[in-house]
Amino acid sequence: MATSTITPVLLCGGSGTRLWPLSRKSYPKQFSPLLGDTTLFQASAQRLSGADYAAPLVLTNSDFRFIVTEQLAEVGIDPGAILIEPEGRNTAPAVLAAALHLQKSDPDGLMLVAPSDHVVPDASAFRAAVEAGVTAAQDGQLVTFGIKPTHAETGYGYLELDGDAGDFSPRPIGLKQFVEKPDAKTAEEMLAAGNYLWNAGIFLFSVKSIITAFQAHAPDLMPPVQAAVEHGLPDLGFLRLDPQTWSGADDISIDYAVMEQAENLTVVPFAAGWSDLGGWDAVWREAGPDVNGVVAQGSATAIDCEGSLLRSEDAGLEVVGIGLKNIIAVAMPDAVLVADAGRAQDVKLAVAALKAKQANQATAFPKDHRPWGWFESLVVGDRFQVKRIVVHPGAALSLQSHHHRSEHWIVVEGTAKVTVDNDVKLVTENQSVYIPLGAVHRMENPGKVPMVLIEVQTGSYLGEDDIIRYEDVYARS
């Protein structure tokens, strides 16, 4: 590869409603191990790492910032900057913010923009495709990566090549035009033509070139995004973009804002396998169905089934299918999806219906992830709630009190350091402590292994907003 170091820019803020009930607004698909042991986000970071790559720059939102750092640490990757978007404004402002941030340290460097929820089984082949586009990017081209289509997909936009794709080997080819998501007939025609690629939304360009492109084609974005970066505030190792100026940026994709208007465009074909896992049908395809077209994942059993996906996300919840044909069945502890495989793209309708009836399952994940670990509700009654709480080694909850509830903590794994008003003590396995209503308290894990406790709450109101924080190592208000 040429001498330029590439900074991966991972976009990590989507909600992924088409993979409900696994993917939800509070914990979207990129953080889940949909295929294999690593999450999609972790696999993306690993794929874009190595001698020719700088530490990744991540754009995410406030709710996901600690999940990002935790998951990168689990795979041994130290992040570069993590920019926190005050609100989602689509990909154009996000990419521009990343470019303006990198401009301060490496204006001539290259940046590789990629969603963090894609599947690319052959990481070395993808890095070779990136290498094929480096010279063009150094010469001022805006390089996009197009995927060799394997079927007439109507869920993707397309790239029409200004030339023959040939054997689809990775090399720079001119781009004639972007094509919107087609109908089925048009998709079949483009597949047969052989000079159309799926638009993967992955880009390689120099910092200088993309800023110049924004100045030329989306000048209205420059002032609010530049101000949001310049007035951004450091926050525990993150850079929190200024919310007031950020809100003035248009909600627009980089395709519409820049790419469809630019003339210095180049495409590098990629034919070694790719999926955006845009639906459960894609998960079924990528998981490798057996001879009967069946995929059974987790605690799932298929008997005389055909063309179906059965998946359980809970070891204690068995999913059994008998005589199913073309069915998707996905079970979570709090929700179950059963759908015709041909309606996989309509799963978002289920999310909309659940939102309309104000069901928590529409957006809230069963496990509530926090900077210090996570918790889940085991039993909920009118005036009580039982939770399982897991605290990471060395982590601490905020020093807090409640207006409406008392709590009883029973440690079942590890050791807790517990503060109740002026009393501080260690609580070990099989020991418990009572937190009276109104008491100022804190829970910490001083050990080297995760600490697990059962919390029993009692009171007139048990909502998560009944918290008064006095001190918090994670700077939450």
Tab-separated table of C-alpha atoms in Angstrom:
chain	number	residue	atom	x	y	z
A	1	MET	CA	0.000	0.000	0.000
A	2	ALA	CA	1.066	3.571	-0.552
A	3	THR	CA	2.540	5.475	2.343
A	4	SER	CA	-0.660	7.238	3.467
A	5	THR	CA	-2.117	5.936	6.701
A	6	ILE	CA	-5.873	5.459	6.502
A	7	THR	CA	-8.119	6.537	9.358
A	8	PRO	CA	-11.215	4.326	9.547
A	9	VAL	CA	-14.353	6.343	10.303
A	10	LEU	CA	-17.000	4.036	11.767
A	11	LEU	CA	-20.589	5.270	11.690
A	12	CYS	CA	-22.279	3.804	14.715
A	13	GLY	CA	-25.638	5.392	15.447
A	14	GLY	CA	-28.391	3.525	13.581
A	15	SER	CA	-31.389	1.753	15.099
A	16	GLY	CA	-31.832	-1.213	12.709
A	17	THR	CA	-35.583	-1.766	13.110
A	18	ARG	CA	-35.717	-4.453	10.404
A	19	LEU	CA	-33.909	-6.853	12.767
A	20	TRP	CA	-36.396	-6.405	15.596
A	21	PRO	CA	-36.715	-7.908	18.217
A	22	LEU	CA	-32.930	-8.355	18.502
A	23	SER	CA	-32.112	-4.862	17.236
A	24	ARG	CA	-33.818	-1.962	19.014
A	25	LYS	CA	-33.292	1.746	19.410
A	26	SER	CA	-31.616	1.303	22.811
A	27	TYR	CA	-29.268	-1.461	21.575
A	28	PRO	CA	-29.090	-1.709	17.756
A	29	LYS	CA	-27.821	-4.582	15.644
A	30	GLN	CA	-24.192	-3.428	15.350
A	31	PHE	CA	-23.606	-4.293	19.017
A	32	SER	CA	-24.978	-7.844	18.764
A	33	PRO	CA	-23.138	-11.037	17.710
A	34	LEU	CA	-25.526	-11.841	14.872
A	35	LEU	CA	-23.027	-14.138	13.159
A	36	GLY	CA	-20.234	-15.704	15.201
A	37	ASP	CA	-18.841	-14.600	18.532
A	38	THR	CA	-17.953	-10.976	17.773
A	39	THR	CA	-20.440	-8.174	17.235
A	40	LEU	CA	-20.824	-6.479	13.851
A	41	PHE	CA	-19.190	-3.348	15.285
A	42	GLN	CA	-16.219	-5.313	16.619
A	43	ALA	CA	-15.806	-7.156	13.311
A	44	SER	CA	-15.874	-3.837	11.432
A	45	ALA	CA	-13.174	-2.380	13.664
A	46	GLN	CA	-11.022	-5.503	13.284
A	47	ARG	CA	-11.465	-5.499	9.517
A	48	LEU	CA	-10.199	-1.918	9.301
A	49	SER	CA	-7.118	-2.360	11.436
A	50	GLY	CA	-3.484	-3.196	10.793
A	51	ALA	CA	-0.194	-1.607	9.854
A	52	ASP	CA	-1.693	0.730	7.253
A	53	TYR	CA	-4.586	1.900	9.427
A	54	ALA	CA	-4.707	4.477	12.184
A	55	ALA	CA	-6.865	4.040	15.283
A	56	PRO	CA	-10.543	4.223	14.306
A	57	LEU	CA	-12.551	7.408	14.635
A	58	VAL	CA	-16.073	6.567	15.762
A	59	LEU	CA	-19.229	8.642	15.427
A	60	THR	CA	-21.978	7.587	17.784
A	61	ASN	CA	-24.553	9.034	20.154
A	62	SER	CA	-24.410	9.612	23.888
A	63	ASP	CA	-26.317	6.438	24.756
A	64	PHE	CA	-23.824	4.205	22.940
A	65	ARG	CA	-20.528	5.877	23.858
A	66	PHE	CA	-19.586	3.477	26.643
A	67	ILE	CA	-20.775	0.442	24.671
A	68	VAL	CA	-18.389	1.512	21.898
A	69	THR	CA	-15.370	1.762	24.200
A	70	GLU	CA	-16.250	-1.475	26.011
A	71	GLN	CA	-16.626	-3.483	22.806
A	72	LEU	CA	-13.410	-2.113	21.302
A	73	ALA	CA	-11.535	-2.981	24.500
A	74	GLU	CA	-12.876	-6.542	24.326
A	75	VAL	CA	-11.133	-7.057	20.951
A	76	GLY	CA	-7.975	-5.174	21.925
A	77	ILE	CA	-8.501	-2.038	19.825
A	78	ASP	CA	-7.752	1.408	21.244
A	79	PRO	CA	-10.000	3.980	19.582
A	80	GLY	CA	-8.850	7.318	18.302
A	81	ALA	CA	-11.411	10.087	18.663
A	82	ILE	CA	-14.999	9.238	19.549
A	83	LEU	CA	-17.325	12.019	18.421
A	84	ILE	CA	-20.723	12.157	20.092
A	85	GLU	CA	-23.554	13.376	17.898
A	86	PRO	CA	-26.167	15.262	19.940
A	87	GLU	CA	-28.814	13.933	17.551
A	88	GLY	CA	-28.846	11.891	14.361
A	89	ARG	CA	-28.549	14.118	11.276
A	90	ASN	CA	-27.794	11.359	8.715
A	91	THR	CA	-24.428	10.571	7.146
A	92	ALA	CA	-23.430	13.855	5.493
A	93	PRO	CA	-22.992	15.915	8.691
A	94	ALA	CA	-21.342	12.926	10.391
A	95	VAL	CA	-18.750	12.475	7.630
A	96	LEU	CA	-18.086	16.215	7.473
A	97	ALA	CA	-17.584	16.377	11.255
A	98	ALA	CA	-15.071	13.540	11.046
A	99	ALA	CA	-13.214	15.254	8.203
A	100	LEU	CA	-13.071	18.598	10.013
A	101	HIS	CA	-11.772	16.882	13.142
A	102	LEU	CA	-9.062	15.048	11.176
A	103	GLN	CA	-8.146	18.215	9.308
A	104	LYS	CA	-6.542	19.555	12.479
A	105	SER	CA	-3.987	16.736	12.642
A	106	ASP	CA	-3.737	15.219	9.139
A	107	PRO	CA	-5.288	17.367	6.383
A	108	ASP	CA	-3.672	15.310	3.617
A	109	GLY	CA	-4.500	11.950	5.172
A	110	LEU	CA	-7.019	9.439	3.894
A	111	MET	CA	-10.243	8.502	5.641
A	112	LEU	CA	-12.248	5.333	5.025
A	113	VAL	CA	-15.911	5.835	5.930
A	114	ALA	CA	-17.862	2.668	6.696
A	115	PRO	CA	-21.072	1.702	8.471
A	116	SER	CA	-20.382	-0.442	11.527
A	117	ASP	CA	-23.132	-3.009	10.918
A	118	HIS	CA	-22.030	-4.702	7.697
A	119	VAL	CA	-20.800	-8.263	7.237
A	120	VAL	CA	-17.672	-8.880	5.130
A	121	PRO	CA	-16.496	-12.471	5.638
A	122	ASP	CA	-13.141	-12.030	3.832
A	123	ALA	CA	-11.454	-9.141	5.652
A	124	SER	CA	-8.158	-9.507	3.766
A	125	ALA	CA	-9.964	-9.292	0.411
A	126	PHE	CA	-11.685	-6.119	1.548
A	127	ARG	CA	-8.391	-4.570	2.645
A	128	ALA	CA	-7.025	-5.438	-0.809
A	129	ALA	CA	-9.955	-3.579	-2.384
A	130	VAL	CA	-9.188	-0.575	-0.195
A	131	GLU	CA	-5.563	-0.724	-1.290
A	132	ALA	CA	-6.737	-0.711	-4.924
A	133	GLY	CA	-8.440	2.627	-4.329
A	134	VAL	CA	-5.647	4.385	-2.423
A	135	THR	CA	-3.857	5.967	-5.388
A	136	ALA	CA	-7.112	7.336	-6.805
A	137	ALA	CA	-8.006	8.786	-3.392
A	138	GLN	CA	-4.545	10.362	-3.068
A	139	ASP	CA	-5.085	11.924	-6.513
A	140	GLY	CA	-8.240	13.665	-5.336
A	141	GLN	CA	-10.890	11.138	-6.335
A	142	LEU	CA	-13.850	10.319	-4.122
A	143	VAL	CA	-13.718	6.532	-4.115
A	144	THR	CA	-16.785	4.448	-3.391
A	145	PHE	CA	-16.943	0.669	-3.119
A	146	GLY	CA	-19.570	-1.194	-5.136
A	147	ILE	CA	-20.613	-4.770	-4.407
A	148	LYS	CA	-21.034	-7.329	-7.161
A	149	PRO	CA	-24.765	-8.128	-7.013
A	150	THR	CA	-25.675	-11.741	-6.367
A	151	HIS	CA	-29.401	-11.309	-6.981
A	152	ALA	CA	-31.909	-8.695	-8.108
A	153	GLU	CA	-32.130	-6.862	-4.786
A	154	THR	CA	-34.710	-4.058	-4.489
A	155	GLY	CA	-33.567	-2.932	-1.043
A	156	TYR	CA	-30.268	-1.377	-2.181
A	157	GLY	CA	-29.296	1.603	-4.283
A	158	TYR	CA	-27.041	0.845	-7.247
A	159	LEU	CA	-23.956	2.317	-8.917
A	160	GLU	CA	-23.873	2.380	-12.724
A	161	LEU	CA	-20.308	1.950	-13.941
A	162	ASP	CA	-18.859	4.045	-16.729
A	163	GLY	CA	-17.334	0.943	-18.254
A	164	ASP	CA	-17.387	-2.839	-18.080
A	165	ALA	CA	-17.039	-4.494	-14.685
A	166	GLY	CA	-15.277	-7.430	-16.338
A	167	ASP	CA	-14.382	-9.998	-13.711
A	168	PHE	CA	-15.277	-7.540	-10.909
A	169	SER	CA	-11.662	-7.486	-9.738
A	170	PRO	CA	-10.908	-4.559	-7.388
A	171	ARG	CA	-9.634	-1.650	-9.491
A	172	PRO	CA	-10.695	1.971	-9.989
A	173	ILE	CA	-13.499	2.391	-12.557
A	174	GLY	CA	-15.381	5.553	-13.471
A	175	LEU	CA	-18.872	6.037	-12.031
A	176	LYS	CA	-21.634	7.050	-14.441
A	177	GLN	CA	-24.447	7.611	-11.948
A	178	PHE	CA	-26.123	6.644	-8.687
A	179	VAL	CA	-29.382	4.735	-9.103
A	180	GLU	CA	-32.171	4.796	-6.510
A	181	LYS	CA	-33.587	1.567	-5.089
A	182	PRO	CA	-35.260	-0.076	-8.112
A	183	ASP	CA	-38.463	-2.050	-8.554
A	184	ALA	CA	-38.155	-5.792	-9.159
A	185	LYS	CA	-38.220	-5.547	-12.980
A	186	THR	CA	-35.542	-2.836	-13.097
A	187	ALA	CA	-33.380	-4.764	-10.630
A	188	GLU	CA	-33.517	-7.837	-12.892
A	189	GLU	CA	-32.516	-5.713	-15.897
A	190	MET	CA	-29.585	-4.152	-14.056
A	191	LEU	CA	-28.400	-7.542	-12.829
A	192	ALA	CA	-28.438	-8.853	-16.415
A	193	ALA	CA	-26.634	-5.769	-17.756
A	194	GLY	CA	-23.545	-6.567	-15.686
A	195	ASN	CA	-22.339	-2.979	-15.184
A	196	TYR	CA	-24.281	-2.189	-12.007
A	197	LEU	CA	-23.028	-2.646	-8.456
A	198	TRP	CA	-24.778	-2.426	-5.119
A	199	ASN	CA	-24.074	0.845	-3.312
A	200	ALA	CA	-22.471	-0.243	-0.015
A	201	GLY	CA	-22.149	3.261	1.414
A	202	ILE	CA	-18.401	2.787	1.973
A	203	PHE	CA	-16.072	5.597	0.857
A	204	LEU	CA	-12.352	6.382	0.680
A	205	PHE	CA	-11.051	9.908	0.121
A	206	SER	CA	-8.551	12.385	1.452
A	207	VAL	CA	-9.613	14.747	4.195
A	208	LYS	CA	-8.833	17.683	1.917
A	209	SER	CA	-10.851	16.309	-1.024
A	210	ILE	CA	-14.045	15.603	0.904
A	211	ILE	CA	-14.003	19.007	2.626
A	212	THR	CA	-13.547	20.644	-0.791
A	213	ALA	CA	-16.481	18.583	-2.090
A	214	PHE	CA	-18.706	19.724	0.775
A	215	GLN	CA	-17.709	23.348	0.155
A	216	ALA	CA	-18.674	22.975	-3.513
A	217	HIS	CA	-21.837	20.876	-3.300
A	218	ALA	CA	-23.229	21.309	0.236
A	219	PRO	CA	-21.952	24.706	1.420
A	220	ASP	CA	-24.905	25.161	3.812
A	221	LEU	CA	-23.606	22.264	5.904
A	222	MET	CA	-20.202	23.826	6.494
A	223	PRO	CA	-21.052	26.554	9.062
A	224	PRO	CA	-23.155	24.483	11.514
A	225	VAL	CA	-20.944	21.403	11.389
A	226	GLN	CA	-17.721	23.396	11.627
A	227	ALA	CA	-19.114	25.294	14.616
A	228	ALA	CA	-20.265	22.037	16.244
A	229	VAL	CA	-16.734	20.625	15.959
A	230	GLU	CA	-14.969	23.828	17.051
A	231	HIS	CA	-17.268	24.281	20.045
A	232	GLY	CA	-17.292	20.616	20.960
A	233	LEU	CA	-16.468	19.799	24.567
A	234	PRO	CA	-14.173	17.001	25.777
A	235	ASP	CA	-16.108	14.575	27.972
A	236	LEU	CA	-14.238	11.655	29.603
A	237	GLY	CA	-12.196	10.986	26.484
A	238	PHE	CA	-15.062	11.707	24.075
A	239	LEU	CA	-15.675	14.854	22.027
A	240	ARG	CA	-19.273	15.953	22.480
A	241	LEU	CA	-20.258	18.026	19.428
A	242	ASP	CA	-22.001	21.289	20.278
A	243	PRO	CA	-25.750	20.528	20.267
A	244	GLN	CA	-27.033	24.007	19.433
A	245	THR	CA	-24.992	24.460	16.257
A	246	TRP	CA	-25.288	20.778	15.298
A	247	SER	CA	-29.086	21.060	15.242
A	248	GLY	CA	-28.762	23.610	12.442
A	249	ALA	CA	-27.258	21.030	10.051
A	250	ASP	CA	-29.565	19.525	7.436
A	251	ASP	CA	-30.604	15.902	7.915
A	252	ILE	CA	-29.167	14.525	4.665
A	253	SER	CA	-27.124	11.571	3.428
A	254	ILE	CA	-23.674	11.982	1.921
A	255	ASP	CA	-25.008	10.454	-1.323
A	256	TYR	CA	-27.541	13.252	-1.781
A	257	ALA	CA	-25.388	16.044	-0.367
A	258	VAL	CA	-22.164	15.325	-2.241
A	259	MET	CA	-21.738	12.097	-4.163
A	260	GLU	CA	-24.588	12.461	-6.650
A	261	GLN	CA	-23.296	15.904	-7.645
A	262	ALA	CA	-19.532	15.361	-7.658
A	263	GLU	CA	-17.618	14.625	-10.869
A	264	ASN	CA	-14.408	13.257	-9.345
A	265	LEU	CA	-15.918	9.850	-8.547
A	266	THR	CA	-14.331	6.437	-8.810
A	267	VAL	CA	-15.724	2.996	-8.002
A	268	VAL	CA	-13.783	-0.038	-6.808
A	269	PRO	CA	-15.756	-3.278	-7.333
A	270	PHE	CA	-15.815	-5.840	-4.548
A	271	ALA	CA	-16.950	-9.399	-5.178
A	272	ALA	CA	-15.689	-11.360	-2.152
A	273	GLY	CA	-18.931	-11.323	-0.161
A	274	TRP	CA	-20.825	-8.585	1.648
A	275	SER	CA	-24.129	-7.984	3.390
A	276	ASP	CA	-25.635	-5.092	5.293
A	277	LEU	CA	-27.812	-7.587	7.191
A	278	GLY	CA	-30.783	-5.429	6.335
A	279	GLY	CA	-33.334	-8.025	7.378
A	280	TRP	CA	-33.748	-11.491	8.860
A	281	ASP	CA	-33.702	-12.928	5.343
A	282	ALA	CA	-30.125	-11.619	5.024
A	283	VAL	CA	-29.189	-13.202	8.374
A	284	TRP	CA	-30.645	-16.501	7.118
A	285	ARG	CA	-28.610	-16.211	3.907
A	286	GLU	CA	-25.318	-15.276	5.604
A	287	ALA	CA	-25.670	-17.931	8.325
A	288	GLY	CA	-25.498	-20.727	5.733
A	289	PRO	CA	-28.756	-22.712	5.561
A	290	ASP	CA	-28.554	-26.514	5.677
A	291	VAL	CA	-29.700	-28.831	2.864
A	292	ASN	CA	-33.311	-28.091	3.765
A	293	GLY	CA	-32.737	-24.356	3.771
A	294	VAL	CA	-32.967	-24.197	7.560
A	295	VAL	CA	-30.939	-22.112	10.008
A	296	ALA	CA	-31.357	-22.874	13.724
A	297	GLN	CA	-29.436	-20.541	16.025
A	298	GLY	CA	-29.151	-20.582	19.796
A	299	SER	CA	-31.647	-22.720	21.705
A	300	ALA	CA	-33.631	-23.604	18.588
A	301	THR	CA	-34.694	-26.928	17.076
A	302	ALA	CA	-36.193	-27.485	13.626
A	303	ILE	CA	-38.192	-30.642	12.827
A	304	ASP	CA	-39.228	-31.247	9.213
A	305	CYS	CA	-38.829	-27.556	8.368
A	306	GLU	CA	-37.867	-25.931	5.065
A	307	GLY	CA	-36.484	-22.517	4.156
A	308	SER	CA	-36.817	-21.187	7.685
A	309	LEU	CA	-34.855	-19.303	10.337
A	310	LEU	CA	-35.350	-20.260	13.994
A	311	ARG	CA	-33.384	-18.293	16.563
A	312	SER	CA	-33.480	-17.965	20.351
A	313	GLU	CA	-31.579	-15.244	22.193
A	314	ASP	CA	-32.148	-16.822	25.613
A	315	ALA	CA	-30.487	-20.089	26.674
A	316	GLY	CA	-33.485	-20.786	28.872
A	317	LEU	CA	-36.041	-20.291	26.107
A	318	GLU	CA	-36.315	-23.125	23.589
A	319	VAL	CA	-37.766	-22.407	20.160
A	320	VAL	CA	-39.094	-25.498	18.374
A	321	GLY	CA	-40.486	-25.469	14.846
A	322	ILE	CA	-42.380	-28.395	13.322
A	323	GLY	CA	-43.280	-28.542	9.629
A	324	LEU	CA	-42.534	-24.872	9.010
A	325	LYS	CA	-41.975	-23.550	5.496
A	326	ASN	CA	-40.471	-20.139	4.775
A	327	ILE	CA	-40.906	-18.880	8.313
A	328	ILE	CA	-38.792	-16.537	10.439
A	329	ALA	CA	-39.102	-17.107	14.192
A	330	VAL	CA	-36.913	-15.051	16.541
A	331	ALA	CA	-37.389	-15.214	20.314
A	332	MET	CA	-36.145	-12.754	22.927
A	333	PRO	CA	-36.932	-12.895	26.659
A	334	ASP	CA	-39.601	-10.214	26.212
A	335	ALA	CA	-40.777	-10.540	22.607
A	336	VAL	CA	-41.183	-13.119	19.829
A	337	LEU	CA	-41.294	-12.451	16.096
A	338	VAL	CA	-42.999	-14.925	13.743
A	339	ALA	CA	-43.137	-13.854	10.106
A	340	ASP	CA	-43.356	-15.146	6.570
A	341	ALA	CA	-39.820	-15.112	5.166
A	342	GLY	CA	-41.080	-13.159	2.159
A	343	ARG	CA	-42.156	-10.328	4.471
A	344	ALA	CA	-38.753	-9.867	6.131
A	345	GLN	CA	-38.556	-6.221	5.054
A	346	ASP	CA	-41.887	-5.535	6.757
A	347	VAL	CA	-40.590	-6.203	10.275
A	348	LYS	CA	-40.322	-2.426	10.670
A	349	LEU	CA	-44.136	-2.400	10.549
A	350	ALA	CA	-44.135	-4.412	13.767
A	351	VAL	CA	-41.983	-1.770	15.434
A	352	ALA	CA	-44.348	0.964	14.279
A	353	ALA	CA	-47.360	-0.979	15.582
A	354	LEU	CA	-45.720	-1.530	18.967
A	355	LYS	CA	-44.797	2.144	19.216
A	356	ALA	CA	-48.410	3.054	18.494
A	357	LYS	CA	-49.560	0.937	21.447
A	358	GLN	CA	-46.689	2.318	23.587
A	359	ALA	CA	-45.140	-1.084	24.185
A	360	ASN	CA	-41.652	-0.922	25.715
A	361	GLN	CA	-40.526	-3.735	23.432
A	362	ALA	CA	-40.663	-1.392	20.443
A	363	THR	CA	-37.473	0.405	21.449
A	364	ALA	CA	-36.149	-0.857	24.803
A	365	PHE	CA	-33.752	-3.814	24.965
A	366	PRO	CA	-34.321	-6.347	27.790
A	367	LYS	CA	-30.812	-5.660	29.097
A	368	ASP	CA	-30.263	-2.011	29.941
A	369	HIS	CA	-26.589	-1.286	29.235
A	370	ARG	CA	-24.875	1.354	31.357
A	371	PRO	CA	-21.264	2.625	31.593
A	372	TRP	CA	-20.669	0.412	34.632
A	373	GLY	CA	-22.300	-2.773	33.271
A	374	TRP	CA	-25.932	-3.735	32.731
A	375	PHE	CA	-29.159	-4.766	34.421
A	376	GLU	CA	-32.351	-6.577	33.521
A	377	SER	CA	-35.752	-6.790	35.193
A	378	LEU	CA	-36.663	-10.309	36.320
A	379	VAL	CA	-40.042	-9.654	37.927
A	380	VAL	CA	-42.172	-6.485	37.988
A	381	GLY	CA	-45.222	-5.907	40.191
A	382	ASP	CA	-47.355	-2.916	41.136
A	383	ARG	CA	-45.081	-1.909	44.029
A	384	PHE	CA	-41.990	-4.038	43.575
A	385	GLN	CA	-39.354	-4.978	41.017
A	386	VAL	CA	-36.586	-7.588	41.027
A	387	LYS	CA	-33.468	-6.930	38.946
A	388	ARG	CA	-30.248	-8.707	38.137
A	389	ILE	CA	-27.373	-6.197	38.084
A	390	VAL	CA	-23.895	-6.894	36.674
A	391	VAL	CA	-21.074	-4.441	37.494
A	392	HIS	CA	-17.773	-4.544	35.613
A	393	PRO	CA	-14.497	-4.906	37.565
A	394	GLY	CA	-13.423	-1.526	38.916
A	395	ALA	CA	-16.704	0.138	37.928
A	396	ALA	CA	-19.026	2.135	40.182
A	397	LEU	CA	-22.608	3.332	40.047
A	398	SER	CA	-23.300	6.963	40.860
A	399	LEU	CA	-23.713	8.217	44.412
A	400	GLN	CA	-27.485	8.607	44.446
A	401	SER	CA	-30.772	8.568	46.327
A	402	HIS	CA	-34.441	7.905	45.510
A	403	HIS	CA	-37.636	9.696	46.464
A	404	HIS	CA	-40.037	6.795	46.045
A	405	ARG	CA	-38.330	3.464	46.638
A	406	SER	CA	-36.165	1.475	49.000
A	407	GLU	CA	-33.821	-1.290	47.837
A	408	HIS	CA	-32.467	-4.583	49.108
A	409	TRP	CA	-29.231	-5.876	47.539
A	410	ILE	CA	-28.120	-9.521	47.659
A	411	VAL	CA	-24.653	-10.258	46.216
A	412	VAL	CA	-24.591	-13.579	44.348
A	413	GLU	CA	-21.197	-13.332	42.599
A	414	GLY	CA	-18.090	-11.335	43.533
A	415	THR	CA	-17.783	-8.604	46.150
A	416	ALA	CA	-19.545	-5.248	46.356
A	417	LYS	CA	-18.293	-2.126	48.087
A	418	VAL	CA	-21.469	-0.470	49.372
A	419	THR	CA	-21.970	3.056	50.666
A	420	VAL	CA	-25.156	3.865	52.617
A	421	ASP	CA	-25.057	7.414	53.959
A	422	ASN	CA	-21.896	7.479	56.123
A	423	ASP	CA	-21.483	3.690	56.292
A	424	VAL	CA	-19.075	1.991	53.845
A	425	LYS	CA	-18.583	-1.783	53.871
A	426	LEU	CA	-17.766	-4.811	51.732
A	427	VAL	CA	-20.621	-7.189	50.939
A	428	THR	CA	-19.608	-10.653	49.703
A	429	GLU	CA	-21.499	-13.567	48.156
A	430	ASN	CA	-24.670	-14.584	50.010
A	431	GLN	CA	-24.623	-11.358	52.036
A	432	SER	CA	-27.159	-8.562	51.689
A	433	VAL	CA	-27.676	-4.902	52.554
A	434	TYR	CA	-30.796	-2.735	52.897
A	435	ILE	CA	-31.027	0.775	51.375
A	436	PRO	CA	-33.786	2.785	53.085
A	437	LEU	CA	-35.879	5.245	51.090
A	438	GLY	CA	-33.995	8.536	50.758
A	439	ALA	CA	-30.602	7.135	51.809
A	440	VAL	CA	-27.592	8.346	49.821
A	441	HIS	CA	-25.942	5.214	48.465
A	442	ARG	CA	-23.476	3.794	45.978
A	443	MET	CA	-22.464	0.362	44.714
A	444	GLU	CA	-18.918	-0.387	43.477
A	445	ASN	CA	-17.048	-3.452	42.259
A	446	PRO	CA	-13.556	-3.353	43.798
A	447	GLY	CA	-12.660	-6.797	42.469
A	448	LYS	CA	-11.107	-8.258	39.320
A	449	VAL	CA	-14.179	-10.227	38.173
A	450	PRO	CA	-17.731	-9.086	37.350
A	451	MET	CA	-19.948	-8.577	40.397
A	452	VAL	CA	-23.546	-9.803	40.209
A	453	LEU	CA	-26.304	-8.948	42.628
A	454	ILE	CA	-30.058	-9.257	42.884
A	455	GLU	CA	-31.857	-6.017	43.670
A	456	VAL	CA	-35.354	-5.968	45.150
A	457	GLN	CA	-37.033	-2.571	44.870
A	458	THR	CA	-40.208	-1.658	46.771
A	459	GLY	CA	-42.113	1.596	46.646
A	460	SER	CA	-44.812	3.691	45.016
A	461	TYR	CA	-42.775	4.529	41.892
A	462	LEU	CA	-40.010	2.374	40.375
A	463	GLY	CA	-39.040	4.312	37.233
A	464	GLU	CA	-35.409	4.818	36.228
A	465	ASP	CA	-35.889	8.587	36.400
A	466	ASP	CA	-36.293	8.459	40.196
A	467	ILE	CA	-32.575	9.060	40.682
A	468	ILE	CA	-30.855	12.044	42.274
A	469	ARG	CA	-27.140	11.894	41.421
A	470	TYR	CA	-24.609	13.551	43.722
A	471	GLU	CA	-21.391	12.160	42.192
A	472	ASP	CA	-20.823	10.176	39.010
A	473	VAL	CA	-17.516	9.044	37.511
A	474	TYR	CA	-19.232	8.937	34.083
A	475	ALA	CA	-20.354	12.596	34.237
A	476	ARG	CA	-24.023	11.824	33.778
A	477	SER	CA	-26.416	14.518	34.913
